[in-house]
Structure formats: C-alpha cells, structure tokens
Amino acid sequence: MKEEMSSVDIRYVVRELQSLVGSRVDKIYHDGDEIRIKLRTKEGRQDLILQAGKRFHVTTYVKEAPKMPSSFTMLLRKHLSGGFIDAIEQHDFDRIVKIRVGDYTLIGELFRRGNIILVDGENRIVAALRYEEFKDRAIKPKAEYKFPPARENPLDVEWERFKELILEEEVEVVRALARKLNMGGLYAEEILLRAEVDKKKKASELSEEELKLIFETMKALFTEDPKPNIVYKDGNMHDVVPVELKVYENFEKRYFSTFSEALDEYFGKVTLEKAKIEQTKKLEAKKRQLLMTLKKQEELLKGFEEQAKANQEIGDLIYANFTMVERLLDEFRKATERLGWEEFKKRIDEGKKAGNKAALMVKSIDPKEKAVTIELEGKKVRLYLNKSIGENAELYYEKAKKAKHKLEGALKAYEDTKRKLDEIEKLIEEEMKKELAVKRIERRKKKWFEKFRWFVSSEGFLVLAGKDASTNENLIKKHMDENDLYCHADVYGAPHVVIKDGQKAGEKTIFEACQFAVSMSKAWSQGLYSADAYWAYPNQVTKQAPSGEYLGKGAFMVYGKRNWLRGLPLKLAVGVIEHEGENYVVCAPVEAIKAHTDKYIIIRPGSLKKSELVKRIRRILEKWGYKVKEEDIMATLPPGNGDIVEVIG
C-alpha cells in the first residue's frame, strides 16, 4: 500500500495546483509532521496540506486544530498569513515542493523522513519543522538553505546523456531507470512494460533501438494527459496514480476529476483510519487488560467451585461411612500409641503385602501431623488421629465453607470486571460513532448566484448584489440582461443590485431590492436608520465615463431618469430558505424572508460586533435545528455592527 508521493505524483499535482496561485493565505495549522494552509480562493475556502516525507495536495479531511499552537505555527502565521501565493513549484524533478508567498518560500521535503522549511527572500532559514545537519547541508536558523544533491531530471535529460546513464549500470534495466532517472520502481516498470522491453534484462545489454524506445516512452509517459485514479487490490486501496498505468491494467479502479481529489480520498481515508485507531487505542488496551483479568477470574471461580464441591463430598463421605471410618480411626490411634509411628508404618506396609483390607486403604502416613490418608470410594480422605470422626468431617466442611466464601467474593469481582468490560465496549462503540478528530469538509459545487449577495423577493424574483469591485463588475457585465432592473443606493461605495427579469416585477420586489441596496451599503456601518435608493433600466447603465474621467473596476455610470425611493429603512432579516432544492442561510429585507420561512431574526445597525452578532444568530438557528457555519452567516450579513431587534419563530 502506497504511503508517500513519488516525484511523478508531485509533478502532476503541482501542475494542477497552479489554480491556487493568487489565493490568500488565511490561517496555518500545524500538527505533528504536517501543516494545513487555509486559503481564500476565487472559489471559496480551500485547504492545502503539506506532510513532511509524505504528501502535498488540497484536502477536505481536516484535523481538529491543537488548542495551543506550536512556535512553528506562530512563525508561519507571522510571515505568511494575509499574504498571497505567488508560485507553487516542484524543485527539478525531485520530491520537493516550493510555495512562494511574497518574500518567503515554504519548502516541503517529501523524501525519507521529510521536513518543512520556511526561508526568506535571501534564502536564509527562518524556521523548520525540525533542525538537523547532514554531510552536505544543514537545516538550522539563519543558515542558507541548500537543496539536496541534484539527481537527473527525466523530463530534461537529453538522448545522449540518457544513454550514458543507463549503459554505465551493470544491473537490470528497471533498476537502472529507477535509480538514475529519479522516478521510482513503479514508473520504471511501467515504461518498460509499454516499451515491451524485459525489465530483468541487463542495462548494458540493451540495443540502441531498445534504448531509443525506452527514452521516447519515458518522455511520453511524463507528459501524458492526467487520468487520476485509485487502484484497488482485493477490495482495498492499493495505490493512487495521476495517469492510467498498464501495470494496473487488470485492477479495479476509481477515477477522479483531479489528481488532488484522488490523493485526498486516498490519504484522507488512511488518516481517518489512523484517527479511529488513535482514539480507541487506550480503550482497546484497557479492554485487553479486562479480558485477561476476566480469564484469570474464571479460572479462580472454577477452582473455588471444585474445592467447595470436593471438600463437601469428602465431609459427606465420612458420615456416609461413619462406622467403618470410626473403627479405622480407633484402630490406627491405638496402634500408633502402642507401636509408635515408625513401627505403625512398617506394619501397614506388611499388611498391604499380605492383602489386609484396612492396610490397602492407606495411601500415606504423616507422623508430624498425626494423620493417615485413606482411599474411600475412589477419593483420598485425610484423617487426623487426634480428632474425632465428627471433627475430621468438620475440617472438610470448613474447607468447603471457606471455598464457597471465596467463590462469592470472586463472583462479585468477576461481575464487576464484566460490568467494566461492558462499559469499555460501550465507550469504544461511542468513540467510533463520535465525530472524529479528523473530519471531512463536504464541499458542494456552488451555484452561479452564490458568487453574489442574493435573495428571493416576496414575489419570487431573484435579486443579486455585488460583494466587492470584482463581483460588481462581473454582475453588471455578465449577468445583467435587458429584461432586468438595476438598483443602487445613494451612498458612496454601495453595491450594484440587479433584479433578474425585474421588468415583470411588482412594486414590492423593487422596494425590497432598493432596501437591500441601502442595507448592504456603508450606510449600515455608519449606523444610519434610513437612506435613499433608485432604480433604472439596464440600457441606462454603462461603463462609458464622462469626458476626462475614468471609471475604475466595479464603477459604472447611470444616464437618464432615476426612479427614487426615499427614506428606505435599514432593516433586514436572517433565515434559512429553500431555493432550487437546497437550503440556504439568507439575509434580506424582512418581507422577502417572511414570504419563504416562518422563522427568522430581524436585525438593524447597532453596537454589537459583527462576530458576536454572527454567534448569536448561529445559536438561534441551531435551536431551530439548522447547523450553519459562522463563516456562511458572516458572508450574508451587511458590513458593520448590528443588533437583533426581534426573533420570530
């Protein structure tokens, strides 16, 4: 089973991750040998994972962040947070990735144990996951960062150099390729399979034609269009590769649209399994201890039961043979008193030889304890000659009683251990059901209108507003049609608002759209309670500026008649509505929200910090059964502080 990415894997994923160039670094998390970079991209949130010695890709499997960030985390956040990714590169064809953010470069070494190093603009080491020294380089603060000794790049190698490298090896061609061209055994084998050259053939024995075929096949493989897939063996994940490989021709496969998705599914599942194991490891160890204890207790219980039963039976046996046992006791006692123990023993031995019935019953003699052990109905019975028959029987009954008492205690301990074992098994079951320390962020594909602020009016019309200069520009240029209506607040920096198919809309929708325009403007953060807005037709809105003036990104001119609505209240409602088959948290004019849900929260400009307002809204929505992320609520609210004035529902 694959445990780390190859140079080929890194080449494909780095090429794919060029889409992240320009993304803003939001926050960085560090746990063990991996870091996770939370990015703000054009498509929304993305998480980039870099694990020393293992992997590098976008992930949806997110570990719970450590409560106390490490010093390495703090250094990375200090220098990288808020910056923009300028470049993502692979160093040569090596298992090394570079992420450049402004004047800093984060270097991920994915070979052997691996490392993660931050260097400044002068290539000096600012911080590293671990500091260490090697024969040819040192990873320590302020030292110049040096890459490991370079190996041959199969993408750049020329024909003559390739031939020289392969022919100087006195080993099988598959080993020569893997070793000299830095590609690993899998791809060396794949190249030879495609070229139909025996992988076990000595490199030095290859013909010019075979060498040329291998060279061309290698170049073709490493420039092949991606077809990412996870390879399964016996129903289990076996490998994850960026292209279709002939070596896995007869294996079951699952295909993905991007290699990063395939890597995430593969390594993410492995991470989840490890997290489950980690979470239950201590409980499983405790369970094993309890099972061992239970086994010992079961053996003890069996022993005490047998002791109690055996001693009870011997006691009963003495009384069942009362006359004979009493006669034997009397005879043995008199004989030992008259003859002494040595002579008594001698007479018993003689009696056995003569076939004396009483002598044959004797199994052992203990002069020290003044006891004789006889066999009675197949059981050995120890009789003390200085005690009466009743006292001898009582000794066995007492032993049986003590064994029963111990049995009761052992039984309680056994039941207690079983109870603890049941509790541990329930805890293990609960742990498996619990949300793991690693959770998967399920990302659905956003619909086109989610790029903007939006709501559905009380009359059912879709209303859109820009979020910033880029989305304002995009909204007017690409999404405003001739049948729409345009709205704008009489406030500097207010968003452009478009009512889709708005020329069919009634006064209620136009009022709501204009109210939305003033509420989503800077008038909200200024604490105003009302402002003016107008509506116009799409053909009145143009990028053509008055003579001598320039309109920046997101700015447009409106010519002709403006239809004004004065004194519009800055008041909105937040609720969860259903639209196009999905639920969305939406912030819009009260009447618009009210038309689509009977539970909503009315807000106005106020003194409560936006972050605290978001928390309070989230708690209310959770009480209503909606699990909504704070960042989703934050994205819908107007700019600035506010207050909750009423909760309906």
XYZ file of C-alpha atoms in Angstrom, residues 316-631:
316
model
C -20.442 -36.254 53.424
C -18.435 -39.386 52.567
C -17.005 -39.603 56.109
C -20.531 -39.528 57.562
C -21.817 -41.959 54.920
C -19.159 -44.476 56.075
C -19.367 -43.480 59.735
C -18.955 -46.936 61.351
C -16.035 -48.015 59.195
C -14.184 -44.656 59.436
C -14.697 -44.512 63.195
C -13.364 -48.089 63.546
C -10.300 -47.256 61.405
C -9.601 -44.104 63.445
C -9.818 -46.110 66.661
C -7.557 -48.900 65.366
C -4.959 -46.510 63.880
C -4.914 -44.375 67.027
C -4.332 -47.426 69.328
C -1.674 -48.877 67.007
C 0.349 -45.645 66.856
C 0.140 -45.261 70.621
C 1.266 -48.858 71.196
C 3.805 -49.263 68.371
C 4.901 -45.761 67.522
C 4.680 -44.192 64.061
C 7.670 -45.923 62.540
C 6.525 -49.400 63.542
C 2.945 -48.500 62.567
C 4.118 -47.568 59.114
C 6.106 -50.807 58.874
C 3.059 -52.890 59.898
C 0.884 -51.127 57.300
C 3.393 -51.946 54.553
C 3.461 -55.579 55.683
C -0.328 -55.661 55.796
C -0.509 -54.382 52.203
C 1.757 -57.217 51.079
C -0.445 -59.702 52.929
C -3.572 -58.248 51.323
C -5.033 -56.784 54.512
C -8.117 -54.785 53.587
C -7.586 -51.950 56.087
C -3.880 -51.657 55.205
C -4.718 -51.487 51.482
C -6.929 -48.466 52.122
C -3.984 -46.445 53.481
C -2.362 -44.161 50.851
C 0.047 -42.123 53.001
C 1.092 -41.569 56.593
C 2.132 -38.206 58.114
C 3.608 -38.727 61.666
C 4.245 -34.997 62.062
C 0.561 -34.122 61.548
C -0.573 -37.405 63.174
C -2.616 -38.056 60.018
C -3.376 -41.021 57.804
C -4.757 -40.618 54.267
C -7.075 -43.383 53.136
C -8.935 -44.030 49.891
C -12.673 -44.070 50.310
C -14.918 -44.738 47.310
C -12.161 -43.547 44.984
C -11.438 -40.344 46.946
C -8.467 -39.598 49.178
C -9.557 -38.736 52.723
C -7.083 -37.362 55.255
C -7.924 -38.420 58.803
C -6.344 -36.839 61.874
C -5.910 -39.488 64.590
C -6.025 -36.901 67.410
C -9.509 -35.787 66.294
C -12.896 -37.470 66.432
C -14.765 -38.570 63.328
C -17.037 -35.521 63.642
C -14.051 -33.165 63.939
C -12.445 -34.750 60.853
C -15.658 -34.323 58.861
C -15.978 -30.740 60.146
C -12.484 -29.913 58.817
C -13.694 -30.725 55.310
C -16.977 -28.854 55.783
C -14.982 -25.818 56.984
C -12.764 -26.008 53.905
C -15.872 -26.232 51.721
C -17.349 -23.215 53.547
C -14.168 -21.136 53.041
C -14.053 -22.095 49.361
C -17.721 -21.045 48.975
C -16.957 -17.738 50.704
C -14.017 -17.148 48.354
C -16.267 -18.157 45.469
C -18.802 -15.486 46.443
C -16.071 -12.834 46.599
C -14.565 -13.992 43.311
C -18.028 -13.978 41.730
C -18.566 -10.332 42.793
C -15.149 -9.397 41.398
C -15.983 -11.299 38.198
C -19.321 -9.490 37.804
C -17.569 -6.157 38.478
C -14.989 -6.902 35.775
C -17.771 -7.871 33.347
C -19.555 -4.591 34.095
C -16.325 -2.640 33.466
C -15.808 -4.572 30.229
C -19.344 -3.727 29.078
C -18.686 -0.064 29.874
C -15.406 -0.094 27.919
C -17.091 -1.756 24.928
C -19.839 0.892 25.004
C -17.204 3.630 25.180
C -15.380 2.118 22.189
C -18.664 1.975 20.284
C -19.419 5.600 21.228
C -15.916 6.691 20.191
C -16.426 5.101 16.789
C -19.718 6.986 16.411
C -18.270 10.268 17.647
C -17.140 12.962 15.244
C -13.504 12.141 14.767
C -10.563 14.427 15.396
C -10.322 14.296 11.605
C -13.495 15.380 9.846
C -14.283 15.731 6.191
C -15.405 19.075 4.834
C -18.102 18.248 2.342
C -17.934 20.859 -0.401
C -20.814 21.010 -2.836
C -20.393 22.863 -6.097
C -21.650 26.408 -5.596
C -24.351 27.704 -7.898
C -23.645 30.745 -10.058
C -25.714 33.195 -7.977
C -23.769 32.328 -4.780
C -20.853 34.430 -6.059
C -23.003 37.431 -5.127
C -25.148 38.615 -2.247
C -28.634 37.441 -3.129
C -32.200 36.783 -2.021
C -35.565 35.808 -3.488
C -38.138 38.580 -3.252
C -41.588 38.119 -1.711
C -42.906 37.905 -5.300
C -40.371 35.206 -6.239
C -37.786 37.226 -8.201
C -34.052 36.579 -7.788
C -32.206 39.709 -6.594
C -28.382 39.917 -6.829
C -25.842 42.364 -5.391
C -22.077 42.690 -5.764
C -19.783 41.931 -2.825
C -16.760 43.917 -3.980
C -15.342 45.691 -7.048
C -14.772 42.399 -8.918
C -18.239 40.965 -8.320
C -19.856 44.370 -9.028
C -18.087 44.434 -12.396
C -18.979 40.808 -13.089
C -22.645 41.269 -12.128
C -23.272 44.181 -14.499
C -21.143 42.977 -17.424
C -22.076 39.271 -17.425
C -25.340 38.810 -15.558
C -27.500 41.891 -16.193
C -29.844 41.337 -19.160
C -32.175 43.720 -20.985
C -35.250 42.348 -19.128
C -33.742 43.013 -15.675
C -33.898 46.112 -13.462
C -30.930 47.927 -11.913
C -30.967 49.376 -8.344
C -28.426 51.457 -6.447
C -28.275 53.271 -3.101
C -27.438 56.965 -2.859
C -24.377 56.057 -0.774
C -20.738 56.123 -1.901
C -19.387 52.599 -2.424
C -22.823 50.939 -2.394
C -23.182 47.627 -4.296
C -24.857 47.319 -7.670
C -28.163 45.445 -7.362
C -29.933 43.591 -10.182
C -33.497 42.196 -10.189
C -33.450 39.262 -12.615
C -36.394 39.524 -15.056
C -37.215 42.594 -12.989
C -39.338 44.341 -15.628
C -42.069 41.824 -14.764
C -41.693 42.513 -11.021
C -44.164 44.478 -8.923
C -43.599 47.411 -6.562
C -42.947 45.097 -3.603
C -39.904 43.482 -5.270
C -38.499 46.863 -6.396
C -38.930 48.236 -2.842
C -37.165 45.160 -1.367
C -34.291 45.386 -3.878
C -33.740 49.092 -3.141
C -33.958 48.426 0.611
C -31.366 45.660 0.107
C -29.141 48.166 -1.759
C -29.127 50.680 1.130
C -28.807 47.980 3.813
C -25.787 46.348 2.149
C -24.039 49.724 1.720
C -21.742 51.649 4.054
C -24.865 53.305 5.474
C -25.174 50.213 7.714
C -21.679 50.511 9.194
C -22.306 54.271 9.660
C -25.269 53.400 11.893
C -27.904 55.109 9.705
C -31.515 54.049 10.057
C -32.643 55.121 6.571
C -31.218 56.099 3.195
C -32.330 56.726 -0.394
C -32.049 54.479 -3.459
C -33.253 54.425 -7.071
C -33.966 52.012 -9.863
C -33.258 52.257 -13.591
C -33.254 50.169 -16.754
C -30.205 48.131 -17.872
C -29.644 50.264 -21.006
C -29.075 53.287 -18.738
C -26.064 51.616 -17.084
C -22.759 51.933 -18.925
C -19.016 51.813 -18.477
C -18.683 54.968 -20.594
C -17.334 57.724 -18.365
C -17.885 61.492 -18.858
C -15.184 63.191 -20.895
C -11.889 63.452 -18.999
C -12.957 60.963 -16.303
C -12.022 57.319 -15.689
C -14.220 54.634 -14.172
C -12.318 52.092 -12.066
C -13.118 48.400 -11.598
C -16.706 47.911 -10.419
C -17.752 51.509 -11.235
C -20.483 52.346 -13.792
C -22.372 55.443 -14.928
C -26.178 55.678 -14.932
C -27.652 58.080 -17.525
C -31.261 59.212 -17.858
C -34.155 59.109 -15.417
C -33.605 57.631 -11.947
C -36.710 56.398 -10.121
C -36.148 57.351 -6.479
C -37.385 55.685 -3.292
C -36.714 57.932 -0.300
C -36.133 57.141 3.367
C -35.790 53.376 2.973
C -35.310 51.673 6.378
C -32.043 49.806 7.019
C -33.612 46.672 8.392
C -33.017 43.055 7.369
C -33.932 39.533 8.432
C -31.853 36.362 8.579
C -33.436 32.982 7.948
C -32.980 29.636 6.241
C -34.891 29.352 2.971
C -35.273 26.621 0.360
C -34.247 27.579 -3.187
C -33.640 25.304 -6.182
C -33.841 22.207 -3.989
C -31.307 23.331 -1.339
C -31.415 25.173 1.982
C -29.511 28.460 2.292
C -28.991 30.924 5.115
C -30.046 34.277 3.634
C -30.031 37.877 4.882
C -32.629 40.031 3.079
C -35.479 42.517 3.641
C -37.955 41.257 6.236
C -40.886 40.810 3.836
C -38.733 38.761 1.434
C -37.598 36.360 4.187
C -41.078 36.232 5.730
C -42.515 35.019 2.397
C -40.269 31.925 2.428
C -39.982 30.895 6.103
C -41.915 31.392 9.347
C -38.714 31.539 11.469
C -36.371 34.490 11.125
C -34.236 37.003 13.045
C -34.681 40.740 12.415
C -31.527 42.890 12.621
C -30.701 46.625 12.346
C -27.481 48.663 12.556
C -26.272 48.616 16.166
C -23.432 48.332 18.652
C -22.911 44.547 18.709
C -19.700 43.467 16.972
C -20.359 41.583 13.763
C -18.534 38.481 15.063
C -20.715 38.401 18.193
C -23.857 39.037 16.128
C -22.929 36.028 13.965
C -22.505 33.815 17.074
C -25.909 34.812 18.434
C -27.628 34.210 15.093
C -25.922 30.791 14.801
C -27.149 29.773 18.284
C -30.734 30.744 17.404
C -30.593 28.842 14.110
C -29.212 25.777 15.917
C -32.178 25.859 18.319
C -34.388 25.680 15.235
C -32.448 22.649 14.007
C -30.223 24.355 11.416
C -26.488 23.632 11.617
C -24.933 26.623 9.850
C -21.259 27.604 9.778
C -20.389 31.007 11.210
C -18.476 31.899 8.037
